Short mmCIF file of C-alpha atoms in Angstrom, two decimals:
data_model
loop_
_atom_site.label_atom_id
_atom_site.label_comp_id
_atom_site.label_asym_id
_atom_site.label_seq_id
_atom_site.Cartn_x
_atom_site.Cartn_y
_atom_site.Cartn_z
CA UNK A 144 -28.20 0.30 14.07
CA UNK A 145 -27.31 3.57 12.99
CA UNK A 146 -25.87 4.46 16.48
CA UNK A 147 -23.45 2.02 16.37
CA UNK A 148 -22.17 2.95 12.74
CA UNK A 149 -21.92 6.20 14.30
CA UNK A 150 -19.80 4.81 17.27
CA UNK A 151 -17.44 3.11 14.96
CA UNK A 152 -17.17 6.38 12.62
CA UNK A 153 -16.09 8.39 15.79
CA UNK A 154 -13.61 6.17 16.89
CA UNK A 155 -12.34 5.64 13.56
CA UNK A 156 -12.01 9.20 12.50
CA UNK A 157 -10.96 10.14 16.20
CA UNK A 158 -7.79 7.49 15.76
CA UNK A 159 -6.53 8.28 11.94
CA UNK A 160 -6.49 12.29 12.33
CA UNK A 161 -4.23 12.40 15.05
CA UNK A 162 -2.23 8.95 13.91
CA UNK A 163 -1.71 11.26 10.62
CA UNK A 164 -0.34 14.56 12.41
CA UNK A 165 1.90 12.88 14.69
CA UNK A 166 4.01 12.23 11.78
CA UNK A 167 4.49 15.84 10.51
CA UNK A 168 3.88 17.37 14.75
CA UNK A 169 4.81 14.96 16.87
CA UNK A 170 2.16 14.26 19.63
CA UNK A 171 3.19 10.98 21.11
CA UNK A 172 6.13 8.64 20.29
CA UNK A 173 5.58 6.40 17.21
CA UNK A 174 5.86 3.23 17.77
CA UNK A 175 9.09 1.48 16.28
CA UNK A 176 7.79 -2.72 16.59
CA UNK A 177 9.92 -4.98 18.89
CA UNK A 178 10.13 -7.60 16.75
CA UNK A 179 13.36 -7.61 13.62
CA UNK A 180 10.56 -7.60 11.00
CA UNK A 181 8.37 -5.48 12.20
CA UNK A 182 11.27 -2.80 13.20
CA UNK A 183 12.54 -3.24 9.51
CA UNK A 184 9.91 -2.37 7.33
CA UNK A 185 8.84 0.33 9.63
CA UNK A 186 12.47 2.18 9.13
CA UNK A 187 12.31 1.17 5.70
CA UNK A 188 8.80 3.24 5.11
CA UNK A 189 10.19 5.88 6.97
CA UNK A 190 13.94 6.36 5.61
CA UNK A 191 12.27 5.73 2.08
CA UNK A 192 9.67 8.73 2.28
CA UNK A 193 6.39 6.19 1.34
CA UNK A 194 5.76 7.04 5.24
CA UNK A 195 4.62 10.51 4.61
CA UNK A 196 1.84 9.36 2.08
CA UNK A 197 0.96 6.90 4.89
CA UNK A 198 0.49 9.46 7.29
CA UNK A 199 -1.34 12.01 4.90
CA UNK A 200 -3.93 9.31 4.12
CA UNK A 201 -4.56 8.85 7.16
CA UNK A 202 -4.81 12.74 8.25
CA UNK A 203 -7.04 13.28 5.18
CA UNK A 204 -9.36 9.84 5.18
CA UNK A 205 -9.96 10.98 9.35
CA UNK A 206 -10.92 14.57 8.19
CA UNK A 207 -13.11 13.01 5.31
CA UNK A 208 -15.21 10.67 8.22
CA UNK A 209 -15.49 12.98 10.69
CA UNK A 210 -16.32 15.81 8.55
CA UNK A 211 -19.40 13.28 6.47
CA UNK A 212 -17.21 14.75 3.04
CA UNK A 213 -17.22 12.15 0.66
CA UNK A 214 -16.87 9.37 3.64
CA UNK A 215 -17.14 6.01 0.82
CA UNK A 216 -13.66 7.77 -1.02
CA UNK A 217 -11.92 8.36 2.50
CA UNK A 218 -12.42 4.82 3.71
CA UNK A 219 -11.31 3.17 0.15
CA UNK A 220 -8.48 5.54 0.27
CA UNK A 221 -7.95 3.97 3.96
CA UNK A 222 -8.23 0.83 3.30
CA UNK A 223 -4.80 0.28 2.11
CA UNK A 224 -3.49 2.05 5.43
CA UNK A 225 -5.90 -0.28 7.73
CA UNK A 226 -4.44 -3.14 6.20
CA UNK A 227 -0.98 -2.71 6.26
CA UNK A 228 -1.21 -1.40 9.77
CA UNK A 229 -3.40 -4.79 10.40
CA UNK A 230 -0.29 -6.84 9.09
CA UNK A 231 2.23 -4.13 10.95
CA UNK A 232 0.71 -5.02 14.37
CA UNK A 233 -0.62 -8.47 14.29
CA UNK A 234 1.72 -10.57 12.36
CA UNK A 235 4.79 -9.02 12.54
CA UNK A 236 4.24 -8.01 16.42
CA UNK A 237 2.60 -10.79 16.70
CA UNK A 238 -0.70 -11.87 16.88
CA UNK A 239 -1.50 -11.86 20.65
CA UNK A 240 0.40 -9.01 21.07
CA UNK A 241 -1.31 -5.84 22.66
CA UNK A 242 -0.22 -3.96 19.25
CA UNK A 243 -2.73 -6.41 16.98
CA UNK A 244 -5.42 -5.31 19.49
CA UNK A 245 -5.04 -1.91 17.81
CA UNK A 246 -4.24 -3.74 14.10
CA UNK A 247 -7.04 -6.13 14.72
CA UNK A 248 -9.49 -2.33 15.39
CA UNK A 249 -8.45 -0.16 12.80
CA UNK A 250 -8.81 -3.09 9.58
CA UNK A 251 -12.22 -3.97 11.57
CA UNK A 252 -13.40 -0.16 11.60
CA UNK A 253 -12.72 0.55 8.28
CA UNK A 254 -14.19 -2.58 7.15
CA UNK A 255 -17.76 -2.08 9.29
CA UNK A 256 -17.76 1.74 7.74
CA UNK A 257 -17.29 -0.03 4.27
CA UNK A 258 -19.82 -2.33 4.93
CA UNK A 259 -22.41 0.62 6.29
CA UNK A 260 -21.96 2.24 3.29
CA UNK A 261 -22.52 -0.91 1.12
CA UNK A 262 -25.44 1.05 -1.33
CA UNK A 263 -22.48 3.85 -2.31
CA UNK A 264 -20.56 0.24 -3.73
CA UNK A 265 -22.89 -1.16 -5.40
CA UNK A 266 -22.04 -0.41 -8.29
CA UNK A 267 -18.52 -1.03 -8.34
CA UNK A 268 -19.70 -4.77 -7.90
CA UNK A 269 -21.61 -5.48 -10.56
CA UNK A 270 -21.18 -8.93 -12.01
CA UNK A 271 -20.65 -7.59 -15.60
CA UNK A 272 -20.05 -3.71 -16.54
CA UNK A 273 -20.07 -1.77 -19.57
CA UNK A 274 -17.33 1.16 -19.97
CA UNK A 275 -18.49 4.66 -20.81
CA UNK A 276 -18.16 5.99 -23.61
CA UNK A 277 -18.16 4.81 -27.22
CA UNK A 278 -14.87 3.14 -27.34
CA UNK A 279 -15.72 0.09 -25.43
CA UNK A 280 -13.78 -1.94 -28.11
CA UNK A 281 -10.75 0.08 -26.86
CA UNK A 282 -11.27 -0.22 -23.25
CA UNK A 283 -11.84 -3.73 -23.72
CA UNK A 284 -8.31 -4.38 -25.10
CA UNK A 285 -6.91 -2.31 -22.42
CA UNK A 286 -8.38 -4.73 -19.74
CA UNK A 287 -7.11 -7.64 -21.01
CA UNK A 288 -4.13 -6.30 -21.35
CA UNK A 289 -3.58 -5.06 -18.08
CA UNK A 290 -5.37 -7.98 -16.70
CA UNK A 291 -3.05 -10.12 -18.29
CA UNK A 292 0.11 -8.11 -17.49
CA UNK A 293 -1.19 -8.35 -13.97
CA UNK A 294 -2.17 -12.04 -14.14
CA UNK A 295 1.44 -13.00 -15.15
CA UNK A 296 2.95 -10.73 -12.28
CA UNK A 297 0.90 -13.05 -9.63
CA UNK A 298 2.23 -16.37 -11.47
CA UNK A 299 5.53 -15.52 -11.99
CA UNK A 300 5.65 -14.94 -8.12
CA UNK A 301 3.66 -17.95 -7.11
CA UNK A 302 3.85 -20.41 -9.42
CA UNK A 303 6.53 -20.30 -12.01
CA UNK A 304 8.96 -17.50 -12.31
CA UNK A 305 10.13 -16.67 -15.59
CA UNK A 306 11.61 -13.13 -14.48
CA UNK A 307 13.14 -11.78 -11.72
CA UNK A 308 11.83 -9.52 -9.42
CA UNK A 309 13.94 -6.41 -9.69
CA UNK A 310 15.50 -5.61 -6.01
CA UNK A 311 16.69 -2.21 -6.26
CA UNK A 312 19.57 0.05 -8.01
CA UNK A 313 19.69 2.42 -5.03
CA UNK A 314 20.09 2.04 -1.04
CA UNK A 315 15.92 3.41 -0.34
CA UNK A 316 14.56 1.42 -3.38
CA UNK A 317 16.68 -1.90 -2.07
CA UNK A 318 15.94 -1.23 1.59
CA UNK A 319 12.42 -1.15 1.14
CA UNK A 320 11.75 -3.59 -1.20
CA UNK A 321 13.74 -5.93 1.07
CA UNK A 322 11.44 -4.94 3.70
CA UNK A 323 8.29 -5.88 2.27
CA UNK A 324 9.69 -8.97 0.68
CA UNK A 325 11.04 -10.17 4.39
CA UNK A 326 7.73 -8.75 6.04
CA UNK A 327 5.38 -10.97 3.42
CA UNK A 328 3.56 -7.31 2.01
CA UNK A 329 4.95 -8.17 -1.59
CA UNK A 330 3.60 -11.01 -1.79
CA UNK A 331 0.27 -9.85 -0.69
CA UNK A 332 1.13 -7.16 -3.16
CA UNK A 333 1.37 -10.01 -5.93
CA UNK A 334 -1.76 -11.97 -4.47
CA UNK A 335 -3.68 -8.70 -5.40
CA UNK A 336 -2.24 -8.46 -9.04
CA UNK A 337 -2.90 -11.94 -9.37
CA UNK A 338 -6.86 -12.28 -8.62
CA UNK A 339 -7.59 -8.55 -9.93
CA UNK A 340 -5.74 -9.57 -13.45
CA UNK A 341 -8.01 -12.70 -13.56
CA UNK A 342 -11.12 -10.69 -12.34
CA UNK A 343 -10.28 -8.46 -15.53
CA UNK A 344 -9.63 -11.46 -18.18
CA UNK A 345 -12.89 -12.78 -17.06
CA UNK A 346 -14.73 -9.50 -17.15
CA UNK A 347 -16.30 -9.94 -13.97
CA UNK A 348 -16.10 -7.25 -11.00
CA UNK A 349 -14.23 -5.18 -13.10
CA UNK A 350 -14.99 -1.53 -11.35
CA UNK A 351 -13.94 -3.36 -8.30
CA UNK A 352 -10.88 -5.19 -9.51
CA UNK A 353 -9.52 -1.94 -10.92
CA UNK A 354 -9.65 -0.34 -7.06
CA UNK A 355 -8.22 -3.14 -5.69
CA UNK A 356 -5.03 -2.99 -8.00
CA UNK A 357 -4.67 0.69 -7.97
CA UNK A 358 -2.71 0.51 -4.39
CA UNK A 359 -0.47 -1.59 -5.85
CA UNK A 360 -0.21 0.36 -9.20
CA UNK A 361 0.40 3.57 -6.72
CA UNK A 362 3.26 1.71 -4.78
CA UNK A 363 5.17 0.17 -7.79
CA UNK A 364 5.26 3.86 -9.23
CA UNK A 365 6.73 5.49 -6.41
CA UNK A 366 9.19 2.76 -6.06
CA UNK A 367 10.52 2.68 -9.10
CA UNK A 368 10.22 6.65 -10.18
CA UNK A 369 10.68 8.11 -6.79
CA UNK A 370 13.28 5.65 -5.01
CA UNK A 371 14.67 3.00 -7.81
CA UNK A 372 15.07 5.88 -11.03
CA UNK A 373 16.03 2.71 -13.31
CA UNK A 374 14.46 4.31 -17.05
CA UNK A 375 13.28 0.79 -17.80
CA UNK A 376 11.37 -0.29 -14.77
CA UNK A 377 10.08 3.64 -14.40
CA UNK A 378 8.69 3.32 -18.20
CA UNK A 379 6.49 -0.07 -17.03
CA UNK A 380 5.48 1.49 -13.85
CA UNK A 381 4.06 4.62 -15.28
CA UNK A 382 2.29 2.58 -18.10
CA UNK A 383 0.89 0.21 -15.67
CA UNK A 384 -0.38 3.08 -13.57
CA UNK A 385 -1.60 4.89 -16.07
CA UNK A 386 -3.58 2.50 -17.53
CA UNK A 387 -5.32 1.38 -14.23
CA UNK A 388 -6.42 4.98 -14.43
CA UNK A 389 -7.75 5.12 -17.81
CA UNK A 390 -9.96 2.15 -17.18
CA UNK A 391 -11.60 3.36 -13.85
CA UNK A 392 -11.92 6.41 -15.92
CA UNK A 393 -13.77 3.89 -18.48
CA UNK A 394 -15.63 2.98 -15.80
CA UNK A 395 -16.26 6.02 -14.27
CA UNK A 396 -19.86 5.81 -13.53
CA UNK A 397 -19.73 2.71 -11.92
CA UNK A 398 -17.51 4.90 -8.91
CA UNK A 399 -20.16 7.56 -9.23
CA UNK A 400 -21.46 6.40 -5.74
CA UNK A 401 -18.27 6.11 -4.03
CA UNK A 402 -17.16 9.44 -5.28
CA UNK A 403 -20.94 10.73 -3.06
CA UNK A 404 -20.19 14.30 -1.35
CA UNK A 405 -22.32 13.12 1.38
CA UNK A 406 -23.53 9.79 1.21
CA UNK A 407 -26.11 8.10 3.66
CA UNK A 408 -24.43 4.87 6.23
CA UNK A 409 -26.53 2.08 7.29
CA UNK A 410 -29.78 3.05 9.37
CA UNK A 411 -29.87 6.95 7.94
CA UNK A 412 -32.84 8.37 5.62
CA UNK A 413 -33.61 11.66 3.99
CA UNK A 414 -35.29 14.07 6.29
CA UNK A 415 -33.72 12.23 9.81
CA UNK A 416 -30.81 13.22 12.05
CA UNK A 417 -27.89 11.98 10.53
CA UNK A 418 -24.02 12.12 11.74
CA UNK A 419 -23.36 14.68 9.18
CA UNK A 420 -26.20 17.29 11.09
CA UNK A 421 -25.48 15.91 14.43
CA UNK A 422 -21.87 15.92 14.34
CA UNK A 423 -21.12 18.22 11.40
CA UNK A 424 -23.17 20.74 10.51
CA UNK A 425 -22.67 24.01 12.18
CA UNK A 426 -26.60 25.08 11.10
CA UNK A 427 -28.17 22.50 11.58
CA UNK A 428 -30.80 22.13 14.77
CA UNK A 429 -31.38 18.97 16.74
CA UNK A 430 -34.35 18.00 18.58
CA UNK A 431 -33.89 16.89 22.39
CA UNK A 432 -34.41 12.64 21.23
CA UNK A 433 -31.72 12.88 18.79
CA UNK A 434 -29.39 15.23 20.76
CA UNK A 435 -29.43 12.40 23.32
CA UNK A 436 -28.89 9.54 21.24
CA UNK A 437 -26.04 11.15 19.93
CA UNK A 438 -24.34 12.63 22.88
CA UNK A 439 -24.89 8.93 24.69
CA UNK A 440 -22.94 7.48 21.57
CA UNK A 441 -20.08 10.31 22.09
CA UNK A 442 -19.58 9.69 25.54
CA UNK A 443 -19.31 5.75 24.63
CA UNK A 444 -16.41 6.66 22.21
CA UNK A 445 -14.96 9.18 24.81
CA UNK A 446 -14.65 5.88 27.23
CA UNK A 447 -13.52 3.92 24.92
CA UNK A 448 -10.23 5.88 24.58
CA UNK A 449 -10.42 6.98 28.29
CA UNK A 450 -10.45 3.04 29.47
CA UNK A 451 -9.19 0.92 27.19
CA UNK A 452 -6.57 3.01 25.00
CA UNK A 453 -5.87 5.44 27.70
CA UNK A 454 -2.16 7.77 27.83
CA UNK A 455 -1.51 10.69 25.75
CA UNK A 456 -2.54 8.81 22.40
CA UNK A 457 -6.33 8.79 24.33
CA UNK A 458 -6.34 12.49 25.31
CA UNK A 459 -5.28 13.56 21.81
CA UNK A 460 -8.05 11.31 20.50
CA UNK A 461 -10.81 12.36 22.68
CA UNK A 462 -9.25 16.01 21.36
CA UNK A 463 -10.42 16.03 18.17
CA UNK A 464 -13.93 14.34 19.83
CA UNK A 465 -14.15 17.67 21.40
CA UNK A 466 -15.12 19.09 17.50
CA UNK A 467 -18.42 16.39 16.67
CA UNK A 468 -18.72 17.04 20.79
CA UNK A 469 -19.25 21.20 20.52
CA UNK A 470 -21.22 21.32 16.95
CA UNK A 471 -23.65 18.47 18.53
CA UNK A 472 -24.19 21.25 21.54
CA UNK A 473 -24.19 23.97 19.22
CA UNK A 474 -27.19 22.14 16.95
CA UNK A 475 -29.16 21.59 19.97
CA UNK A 476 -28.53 25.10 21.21
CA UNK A 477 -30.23 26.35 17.90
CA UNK A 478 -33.10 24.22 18.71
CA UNK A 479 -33.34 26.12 22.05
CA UNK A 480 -33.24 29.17 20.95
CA UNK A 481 -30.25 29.75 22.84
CA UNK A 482 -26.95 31.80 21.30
CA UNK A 483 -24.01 29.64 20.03
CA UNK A 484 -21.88 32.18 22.77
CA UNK A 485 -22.90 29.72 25.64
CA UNK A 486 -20.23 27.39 23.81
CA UNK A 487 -17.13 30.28 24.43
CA UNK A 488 -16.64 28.77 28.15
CA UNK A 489 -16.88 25.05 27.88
CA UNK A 490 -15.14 24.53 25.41
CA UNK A 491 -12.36 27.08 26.48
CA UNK A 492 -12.07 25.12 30.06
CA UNK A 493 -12.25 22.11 28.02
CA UNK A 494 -8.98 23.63 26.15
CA UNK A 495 -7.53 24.61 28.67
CA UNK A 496 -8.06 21.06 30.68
CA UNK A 497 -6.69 19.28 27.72
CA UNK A 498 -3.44 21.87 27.51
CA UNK A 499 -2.63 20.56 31.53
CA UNK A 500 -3.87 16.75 30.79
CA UNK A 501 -1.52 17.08 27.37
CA UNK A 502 1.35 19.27 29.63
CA UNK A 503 1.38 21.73 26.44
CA UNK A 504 0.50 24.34 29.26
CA UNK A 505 2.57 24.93 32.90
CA UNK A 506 -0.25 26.31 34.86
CA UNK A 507 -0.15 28.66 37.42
CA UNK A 508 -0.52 27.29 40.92
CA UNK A 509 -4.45 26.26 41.64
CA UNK A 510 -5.13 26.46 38.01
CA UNK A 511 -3.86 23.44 37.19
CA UNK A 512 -5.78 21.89 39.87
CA UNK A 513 -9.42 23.72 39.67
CA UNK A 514 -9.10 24.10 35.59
CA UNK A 515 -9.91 20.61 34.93
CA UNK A 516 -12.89 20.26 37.29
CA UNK A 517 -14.46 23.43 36.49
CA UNK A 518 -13.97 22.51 32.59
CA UNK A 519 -15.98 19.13 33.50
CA UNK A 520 -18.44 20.37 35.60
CA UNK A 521 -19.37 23.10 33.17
CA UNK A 522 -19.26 20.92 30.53
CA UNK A 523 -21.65 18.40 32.21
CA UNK A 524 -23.91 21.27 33.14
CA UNK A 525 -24.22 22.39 29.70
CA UNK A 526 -24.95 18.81 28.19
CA UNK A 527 -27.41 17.94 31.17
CA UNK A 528 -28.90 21.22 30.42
CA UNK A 529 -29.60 20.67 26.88
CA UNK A 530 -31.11 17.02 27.77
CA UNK A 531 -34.32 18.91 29.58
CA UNK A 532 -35.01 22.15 27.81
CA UNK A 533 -37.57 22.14 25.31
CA UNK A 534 -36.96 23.08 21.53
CA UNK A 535 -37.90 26.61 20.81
CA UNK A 536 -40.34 27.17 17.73
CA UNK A 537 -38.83 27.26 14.51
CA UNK A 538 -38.28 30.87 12.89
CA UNK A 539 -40.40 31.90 9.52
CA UNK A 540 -38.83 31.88 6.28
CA UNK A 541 -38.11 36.10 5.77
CA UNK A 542 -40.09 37.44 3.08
CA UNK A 543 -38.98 39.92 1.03
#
């Protein structure tokens, strides 16, 4: 079970870091949708700004998987992202399209990693929570007030409208609230105030409730601070954002396991290999079993870009594979007894085979021909290698 957590966390992690830097270095072209909504909202998000905190989740929530550092945060901070690029590429490319294929694999990866780490949310679940603290009689009022400010947002959009929905006092603000209101995202947006402010009234799921409005809270404030600057609607925003953050901060204990450094996934135990020491931990050895196991479920997500994604979005993927790839060598290298210096010419031919593949590099005649090969056979050589040799005895502590 744990192998195939581990298979989703690489591709995951492997997608989202270089999604996230091809907005600030561009890598590969980004795609601008084919269809009128679908090309709208994605100029909108970019012309407005909103697409460089997009892009930064994504860079940082990749970093946060691969690297096993507080994995539950990254994915709830991802979740948002997942979604809307769910909605981006299936409904609004359309739903057979090849675009929801990656839509339909990015919401489901995030949501299997959110599931594998089910014990770190726990928490944030519970039927009925108590705030921290001893003023529970003023974190009480604050919920039902924001629950019912919330509430009334979702049925003044659904059912009866009694206000309307501010559009915009400047060209971003009105361009991209247009765009999500054409697109259907706002009223998602109001479909999420509207069960999280009755999930607060009834004091049920509250931890959870608060989480699940906070995206929204986030997005309203930038709109109407960053791109709208109207006093009024600025004044509401920041109140209604800042009291979403007071009462997680009320609830604050109930996050305690999604805010875990590094947090066990579905199938891993204390004292095992798991993907933090296999994939991430420069120190740590592994034994010859696990070493397998985990390069087999590498080379699985290595295919998986090389077959089915395939192009220069694959190569850059199976790029940043190369760093779980060389500290899973290195581990079992330490087991050996062998120096972490056998790694220097791999994973230079392996750079240098990725600078042709990626044309970053005009080599000089037969290089560009023999580069490549030697960087795979080497690499094969060296991964073969460490699937035979025995595991050298363990040092003694130093006494001193």
């Amino acid at each position: 079970m744990k192998y195939g957590v581990w298979l989703v966390r690489l591709i995951f992690a492997s997608w989202m870091i270089p999604a996230g830097v091809n907005h600030f270095v561009r890598l590969f072209p980004q795609p601008m949708g084919s269809q009128p909504l679908s090309h709208e909202l994605i100029v909108a998000l970019i012309d407005s700004n909103i697409f460089d905190v997009v892009k930064t989740v994504e860079l940082v929530a990749g970093v946060m998987v691969l690297a096993c550092s507080f994995t539950p945060l990254g994915l709830l901070l991802c979740m948002p992202v997942s979604f809307c690029v769910f909605w981006w590429d299936a409904p609004l490319e359309g739903f057979g399209s090849r675009a929801a294929l990656f839509g339909y694999s990015v919401l489901a990866c995030n949501l299997l990693l959110c599931l594998a780490h089910a014990r770190s949310y726990r928490a944030m679940f519970a039927l009925r929570s108590l705030p921290d603290g001893t003023r529970r009689s003023l974190v009480l009022g604050g919920r039902l007030l924001f629950g019912a400010w919330m509430l009334a947002n979702g049925l003044n959009h659904f059912v009866f409208p009694l206000w309307t929905v501010p559009a915009g006092h400047t060209t971003a603000a009105t361009q991209l609230m247009a765009a999500f209101a054409h697109s259907g995202l706002f009223s998602v947006a109001m479909l999420i105030e509207l069960l999280g402010g009755a999930l607060l009234i009834l004091g049920v799921f509250t931890p959870a409730a608060l989480a699940l409005i906070m995206p929204v809270s986030t997005c309203a404030l930038y709109w109407s601070v960053v791109l709208d600057r109207d006093p009024l609607l600025a004044l509401l925003s920041i109140a209604a954002f800042a009291l979403n953050g007071l009462l997680m901060l009320g609830h604050l204990r109930h996050y305690a396991g999604a805010l875990e450094k590094h947090a066990l996934t579905l199938g891993e135990s204390r004292g095992e290999p798991t993907f933090g020491s296999v994939y991430a931990d420069a120190g740590a050895r592994i034994a010859r079993g696990p070493y397998i196991a985990a390069l087999i479920t590498l080379l699985v997500a290595v295919g998986f870009y090389a077959h089915l994604v395939t192009g220069r979005t694959a190569l850059y993927c199976n790029l940043v594979l190369l760093i779980p790839g060389v500290l899973l060598l290195n581990g079992r290298l330490r087991d050996m007894g062998r120096s972490a210096s056998l790694l220097i010419l791999p994973a230079s031919l392996l750079l240098g085979a990725f600078g042709i593949w990626l044309k970053l590099v005009e080599p000089v005649g037969w290089l560009g021909h023999y580069v490549p090969g030697a960087a795979l056979a080497v690499t094969t050589a060296s991964a073969l290698w460490a699937c035979v040799a025995t595991s050298a005895p363990a040092q003694p502590a130093r006494q001193d």
